[in-house]
Amino acid sequence: MSELTRVPAPDGVAPAAQYTHVVLGTGRFVAVSGQLALDEDGELVGEGDPVAQAHQVFENLRRCLAAAGASFDQVVKLTYFVTDMAYMPAIRAARAEHIPDDRLPAASAVEVAGLVRPEFLLEVEAFAVIA
């Protein structure tokens, strides 16, 4: 397993409650494309429901990481694309089921005008480092 070092708040930078400012790692780099709320048959999970969509997205991320021999323990960066920032609590709740607060990765949240299809409310991509 790779060694990750987290710097929650570098000197002179305000602390953040929902992410870590800097994560350092040594090993193989894994990039997981933005995941949407699609089941294994390509069907939308949770139309109009950000909680259901967030749960499916994190399950898809888990499966993609596993395919690369990684887990959420090795995630160093998450990027959230949301059509409404009001969906962030649902995303954080789904994330908390996979990543404990003491191991939060670096993160960015971006509100977008739309995703690939209008029924998608959110998309999440991940970067990981594994030994």
JSON list of C-alpha atoms in Angstrom, two decimals:
[
{"chain": "A", "resi": 1, "resn": "MET", "atom": "CA", "xyz": [0.00, 0.00, 0.00]},
{"chain": "A", "resi": 2, "resn": "SER", "atom": "CA", "xyz": [1.31, 3.47, -0.80]},
{"chain": "A", "resi": 3, "resn": "GLU", "atom": "CA", "xyz": [2.24, 5.92, 1.90]},
{"chain": "A", "resi": 4, "resn": "LEU", "atom": "CA", "xyz": [0.24, 9.12, 1.79]},
{"chain": "A", "resi": 5, "resn": "THR", "atom": "CA", "xyz": [1.03, 12.23, 3.75]},
{"chain": "A", "resi": 6, "resn": "ARG", "atom": "CA", "xyz": [-1.77, 14.71, 4.38]},
{"chain": "A", "resi": 7, "resn": "VAL", "atom": "CA", "xyz": [-1.22, 18.38, 5.17]},
{"chain": "A", "resi": 8, "resn": "PRO", "atom": "CA", "xyz": [-4.66, 19.60, 6.30]},
{"chain": "A", "resi": 9, "resn": "ALA", "atom": "CA", "xyz": [-3.69, 23.28, 6.60]},
{"chain": "A", "resi": 10, "resn": "PRO", "atom": "CA", "xyz": [-0.25, 24.48, 5.49]},
{"chain": "A", "resi": 11, "resn": "ASP", "atom": "CA", "xyz": [1.16, 27.50, 7.31]},
{"chain": "A", "resi": 12, "resn": "GLY", "atom": "CA", "xyz": [-0.74, 30.61, 6.28]},
{"chain": "A", "resi": 13, "resn": "VAL", "atom": "CA", "xyz": [-3.66, 28.70, 4.72]},
{"chain": "A", "resi": 14, "resn": "ALA", "atom": "CA", "xyz": [-7.06, 28.57, 6.43]},
{"chain": "A", "resi": 15, "resn": "PRO", "atom": "CA", "xyz": [-8.07, 25.08, 7.59]},
{"chain": "A", "resi": 16, "resn": "ALA", "atom": "CA", "xyz": [-10.77, 23.27, 5.61]},
{"chain": "A", "resi": 17, "resn": "ALA", "atom": "CA", "xyz": [-13.41, 21.03, 7.16]},
{"chain": "A", "resi": 18, "resn": "GLN", "atom": "CA", "xyz": [-14.42, 19.10, 4.04]},
{"chain": "A", "resi": 19, "resn": "TYR", "atom": "CA", "xyz": [-11.08, 18.30, 2.39]},
{"chain": "A", "resi": 20, "resn": "THR", "atom": "CA", "xyz": [-7.31, 18.21, 2.86]},
{"chain": "A", "resi": 21, "resn": "HIS", "atom": "CA", "xyz": [-5.28, 20.98, 1.22]},
{"chain": "A", "resi": 22, "resn": "VAL", "atom": "CA", "xyz": [-2.26, 18.84, 0.26]},
{"chain": "A", "resi": 23, "resn": "VAL", "atom": "CA", "xyz": [-1.83, 15.08, -0.17]},
{"chain": "A", "resi": 24, "resn": "LEU", "atom": "CA", "xyz": [1.58, 13.66, -1.06]},
{"chain": "A", "resi": 25, "resn": "GLY", "atom": "CA", "xyz": [2.03, 10.13, -2.35]},
{"chain": "A", "resi": 26, "resn": "THR", "atom": "CA", "xyz": [4.60, 7.84, -3.94]},
{"chain": "A", "resi": 27, "resn": "GLY", "atom": "CA", "xyz": [3.57, 5.02, -6.26]},
{"chain": "A", "resi": 28, "resn": "ARG", "atom": "CA", "xyz": [1.46, 4.41, -9.37]},
{"chain": "A", "resi": 29, "resn": "PHE", "atom": "CA", "xyz": [-0.96, 7.13, -10.38]},
{"chain": "A", "resi": 30, "resn": "VAL", "atom": "CA", "xyz": [-4.58, 6.14, -11.07]},
{"chain": "A", "resi": 31, "resn": "ALA", "atom": "CA", "xyz": [-7.05, 8.49, -12.76]},
{"chain": "A", "resi": 32, "resn": "VAL", "atom": "CA", "xyz": [-10.73, 7.56, -12.61]},
{"chain": "A", "resi": 33, "resn": "SER", "atom": "CA", "xyz": [-12.94, 9.39, -15.08]},
{"chain": "A", "resi": 34, "resn": "GLY", "atom": "CA", "xyz": [-15.91, 11.30, -13.78]},
{"chain": "A", "resi": 35, "resn": "GLN", "atom": "CA", "xyz": [-18.53, 8.81, -12.67]},
{"chain": "A", "resi": 36, "resn": "LEU", "atom": "CA", "xyz": [-22.25, 9.31, -13.13]},
{"chain": "A", "resi": 37, "resn": "ALA", "atom": "CA", "xyz": [-25.25, 7.68, -11.45]},
{"chain": "A", "resi": 38, "resn": "LEU", "atom": "CA", "xyz": [-25.52, 4.78, -13.87]},
{"chain": "A", "resi": 39, "resn": "ASP", "atom": "CA", "xyz": [-25.98, 1.16, -12.86]},
{"chain": "A", "resi": 40, "resn": "GLU", "atom": "CA", "xyz": [-24.14, -1.72, -14.57]},
{"chain": "A", "resi": 41, "resn": "ASP", "atom": "CA", "xyz": [-26.79, -1.76, -17.31]},
{"chain": "A", "resi": 42, "resn": "GLY", "atom": "CA", "xyz": [-26.32, 1.95, -18.08]},
{"chain": "A", "resi": 43, "resn": "GLU", "atom": "CA", "xyz": [-29.61, 2.92, -16.44]},
{"chain": "A", "resi": 44, "resn": "LEU", "atom": "CA", "xyz": [-29.91, 6.11, -14.41]},
{"chain": "A", "resi": 45, "resn": "VAL", "atom": "CA", "xyz": [-30.19, 5.57, -10.65]},
{"chain": "A", "resi": 46, "resn": "GLY", "atom": "CA", "xyz": [-32.14, 8.21, -8.72]},
{"chain": "A", "resi": 47, "resn": "GLU", "atom": "CA", "xyz": [-33.69, 10.53, -11.26]},
{"chain": "A", "resi": 48, "resn": "GLY", "atom": "CA", "xyz": [-34.12, 13.89, -9.54]},
{"chain": "A", "resi": 49, "resn": "ASP", "atom": "CA", "xyz": [-32.62, 12.48, -6.30]},
{"chain": "A", "resi": 50, "resn": "PRO", "atom": "CA", "xyz": [-29.12, 13.75, -5.42]},
{"chain": "A", "resi": 51, "resn": "VAL", "atom": "CA", "xyz": [-28.80, 11.34, -2.46]},
{"chain": "A", "resi": 52, "resn": "ALA", "atom": "CA", "xyz": [-29.44, 8.25, -4.62]},
{"chain": "A", "resi": 53, "resn": "GLN", "atom": "CA", "xyz": [-27.22, 9.60, -7.40]},
{"chain": "A", "resi": 54, "resn": "ALA", "atom": "CA", "xyz": [-24.36, 10.32, -4.98]},
{"chain": "A", "resi": 55, "resn": "HIS", "atom": "CA", "xyz": [-24.55, 6.79, -3.55]},
{"chain": "A", "resi": 56, "resn": "GLN", "atom": "CA", "xyz": [-24.41, 5.27, -7.04]},
{"chain": "A", "resi": 57, "resn": "VAL", "atom": "CA", "xyz": [-21.55, 7.53, -8.09]},
{"chain": "A", "resi": 58, "resn": "PHE", "atom": "CA", "xyz": [-19.45, 6.50, -5.07]},
{"chain": "A", "resi": 59, "resn": "GLU", "atom": "CA", "xyz": [-20.24, 2.84, -5.70]},
{"chain": "A", "resi": 60, "resn": "ASN", "atom": "CA", "xyz": [-19.06, 3.28, -9.30]},
{"chain": "A", "resi": 61, "resn": "LEU", "atom": "CA", "xyz": [-15.90, 5.01, -8.06]},
{"chain": "A", "resi": 62, "resn": "ARG", "atom": "CA", "xyz": [-15.29, 2.11, -5.65]},
{"chain": "A", "resi": 63, "resn": "ARG", "atom": "CA", "xyz": [-15.60, -0.40, -8.49]},
{"chain": "A", "resi": 64, "resn": "CYS", "atom": "CA", "xyz": [-13.30, 1.60, -10.79]},
{"chain": "A", "resi": 65, "resn": "LEU", "atom": "CA", "xyz": [-10.69, 1.96, -8.07]},
{"chain": "A", "resi": 66, "resn": "ALA", "atom": "CA", "xyz": [-10.87, -1.77, -7.35]},
{"chain": "A", "resi": 67, "resn": "ALA", "atom": "CA", "xyz": [-10.31, -2.51, -11.05]},
{"chain": "A", "resi": 68, "resn": "ALA", "atom": "CA", "xyz": [-7.02, -0.60, -10.74]},
{"chain": "A", "resi": 69, "resn": "GLY", "atom": "CA", "xyz": [-6.06, -2.43, -7.55]},
{"chain": "A", "resi": 70, "resn": "ALA", "atom": "CA", "xyz": [-6.87, 0.60, -5.41]},
{"chain": "A", "resi": 71, "resn": "SER", "atom": "CA", "xyz": [-9.40, 1.63, -2.81]},
{"chain": "A", "resi": 72, "resn": "PHE", "atom": "CA", "xyz": [-10.61, 4.88, -1.32]},
{"chain": "A", "resi": 73, "resn": "ASP", "atom": "CA", "xyz": [-7.64, 4.64, 1.07]},
{"chain": "A", "resi": 74, "resn": "GLN", "atom": "CA", "xyz": [-5.38, 5.61, -1.83]},
{"chain": "A", "resi": 75, "resn": "VAL", "atom": "CA", "xyz": [-7.50, 8.48, -3.20]},
{"chain": "A", "resi": 76, "resn": "VAL", "atom": "CA", "xyz": [-5.56, 11.74, -3.15]},
{"chain": "A", "resi": 77, "resn": "LYS", "atom": "CA", "xyz": [-7.99, 14.01, -5.03]},
{"chain": "A", "resi": 78, "resn": "LEU", "atom": "CA", "xyz": [-11.72, 14.14, -5.75]},
{"chain": "A", "resi": 79, "resn": "THR", "atom": "CA", "xyz": [-13.36, 16.62, -8.10]},
{"chain": "A", "resi": 80, "resn": "TYR", "atom": "CA", "xyz": [-17.10, 17.17, -7.78]},
{"chain": "A", "resi": 81, "resn": "PHE", "atom": "CA", "xyz": [-19.10, 18.56, -10.69]},
{"chain": "A", "resi": 82, "resn": "VAL", "atom": "CA", "xyz": [-22.61, 19.55, -9.60]},
{"chain": "A", "resi": 83, "resn": "THR", "atom": "CA", "xyz": [-25.47, 21.28, -11.32]},
{"chain": "A", "resi": 84, "resn": "ASP", "atom": "CA", "xyz": [-26.43, 22.84, -7.96]},
{"chain": "A", "resi": 85, "resn": "MET", "atom": "CA", "xyz": [-24.17, 23.37, -4.93]},
{"chain": "A", "resi": 86, "resn": "ALA", "atom": "CA", "xyz": [-27.17, 22.35, -2.79]},
{"chain": "A", "resi": 87, "resn": "TYR", "atom": "CA", "xyz": [-26.22, 18.74, -3.68]},
{"chain": "A", "resi": 88, "resn": "MET", "atom": "CA", "xyz": [-22.91, 18.90, -1.78]},
{"chain": "A", "resi": 89, "resn": "PRO", "atom": "CA", "xyz": [-24.37, 17.59, 1.53]},
{"chain": "A", "resi": 90, "resn": "ALA", "atom": "CA", "xyz": [-25.60, 14.47, -0.31]},
{"chain": "A", "resi": 91, "resn": "ILE", "atom": "CA", "xyz": [-22.16, 14.01, -1.85]},
{"chain": "A", "resi": 92, "resn": "ARG", "atom": "CA", "xyz": [-20.41, 14.47, 1.50]},
{"chain": "A", "resi": 93, "resn": "ALA", "atom": "CA", "xyz": [-22.73, 11.91, 3.12]},
{"chain": "A", "resi": 94, "resn": "ALA", "atom": "CA", "xyz": [-22.00, 9.34, 0.39]},
{"chain": "A", "resi": 95, "resn": "ARG", "atom": "CA", "xyz": [-18.28, 10.10, 0.61]},
{"chain": "A", "resi": 96, "resn": "ALA", "atom": "CA", "xyz": [-18.37, 9.61, 4.41]},
{"chain": "A", "resi": 97, "resn": "GLU", "atom": "CA", "xyz": [-19.51, 6.01, 3.86]},
{"chain": "A", "resi": 98, "resn": "HIS", "atom": "CA", "xyz": [-16.20, 5.35, 2.05]},
{"chain": "A", "resi": 99, "resn": "ILE", "atom": "CA", "xyz": [-13.66, 7.84, 3.41]},
{"chain": "A", "resi": 100, "resn": "PRO", "atom": "CA", "xyz": [-13.28, 8.71, 7.10]},
{"chain": "A", "resi": 101, "resn": "ASP", "atom": "CA", "xyz": [-12.90, 12.37, 8.09]},
{"chain": "A", "resi": 102, "resn": "ASP", "atom": "CA", "xyz": [-9.30, 11.83, 9.19]},
{"chain": "A", "resi": 103, "resn": "ARG", "atom": "CA", "xyz": [-8.29, 10.67, 5.68]},
{"chain": "A", "resi": 104, "resn": "LEU", "atom": "CA", "xyz": [-10.03, 13.22, 3.46]},
{"chain": "A", "resi": 105, "resn": "PRO", "atom": "CA", "xyz": [-8.36, 13.77, 0.09]},
{"chain": "A", "resi": 106, "resn": "ALA", "atom": "CA", "xyz": [-7.74, 17.07, -1.61]},
{"chain": "A", "resi": 107, "resn": "ALA", "atom": "CA", "xyz": [-10.92, 18.19, -3.37]},
{"chain": "A", "resi": 108, "resn": "SER", "atom": "CA", "xyz": [-12.52, 20.73, -5.66]},
{"chain": "A", "resi": 109, "resn": "ALA", "atom": "CA", "xyz": [-16.21, 21.40, -6.22]},
{"chain": "A", "resi": 110, "resn": "VAL", "atom": "CA", "xyz": [-17.39, 23.02, -9.43]},
{"chain": "A", "resi": 111, "resn": "GLU", "atom": "CA", "xyz": [-20.93, 24.11, -10.21]},
{"chain": "A", "resi": 112, "resn": "VAL", "atom": "CA", "xyz": [-21.64, 23.49, -13.89]},
{"chain": "A", "resi": 113, "resn": "ALA", "atom": "CA", "xyz": [-24.46, 24.54, -16.19]},
{"chain": "A", "resi": 114, "resn": "GLY", "atom": "CA", "xyz": [-25.09, 20.92, -17.10]},
{"chain": "A", "resi": 115, "resn": "LEU", "atom": "CA", "xyz": [-23.60, 17.48, -17.46]},
{"chain": "A", "resi": 116, "resn": "VAL", "atom": "CA", "xyz": [-23.68, 15.09, -20.43]},
{"chain": "A", "resi": 117, "resn": "ARG", "atom": "CA", "xyz": [-27.44, 14.53, -19.98]},
{"chain": "A", "resi": 118, "resn": "PRO", "atom": "CA", "xyz": [-29.87, 16.82, -18.14]},
{"chain": "A", "resi": 119, "resn": "GLU", "atom": "CA", "xyz": [-31.04, 14.11, -15.70]},
{"chain": "A", "resi": 120, "resn": "PHE", "atom": "CA", "xyz": [-27.54, 13.84, -14.19]},
{"chain": "A", "resi": 121, "resn": "LEU", "atom": "CA", "xyz": [-27.20, 16.03, -11.10]},
{"chain": "A", "resi": 122, "resn": "LEU", "atom": "CA", "xyz": [-23.56, 15.29, -10.25]},
{"chain": "A", "resi": 123, "resn": "GLU", "atom": "CA", "xyz": [-20.35, 13.68, -11.45]},
{"chain": "A", "resi": 124, "resn": "VAL", "atom": "CA", "xyz": [-17.24, 12.82, -9.45]},
{"chain": "A", "resi": 125, "resn": "GLU", "atom": "CA", "xyz": [-13.73, 12.00, -10.65]},
{"chain": "A", "resi": 126, "resn": "ALA", "atom": "CA", "xyz": [-10.92, 10.57, -8.54]},
{"chain": "A", "resi": 127, "resn": "PHE", "atom": "CA", "xyz": [-7.14, 10.45, -8.55]},
{"chain": "A", "resi": 128, "resn": "ALA", "atom": "CA", "xyz": [-5.33, 7.82, -6.48]},
{"chain": "A", "resi": 129, "resn": "VAL", "atom": "CA", "xyz": [-1.75, 6.76, -5.80]},
{"chain": "A", "resi": 130, "resn": "ILE", "atom": "CA", "xyz": [-0.99, 3.08, -5.15]},
{"chain": "A", "resi": 131, "resn": "ALA", "atom": "CA", "xyz": [2.25, 1.20, -4.48]}
]
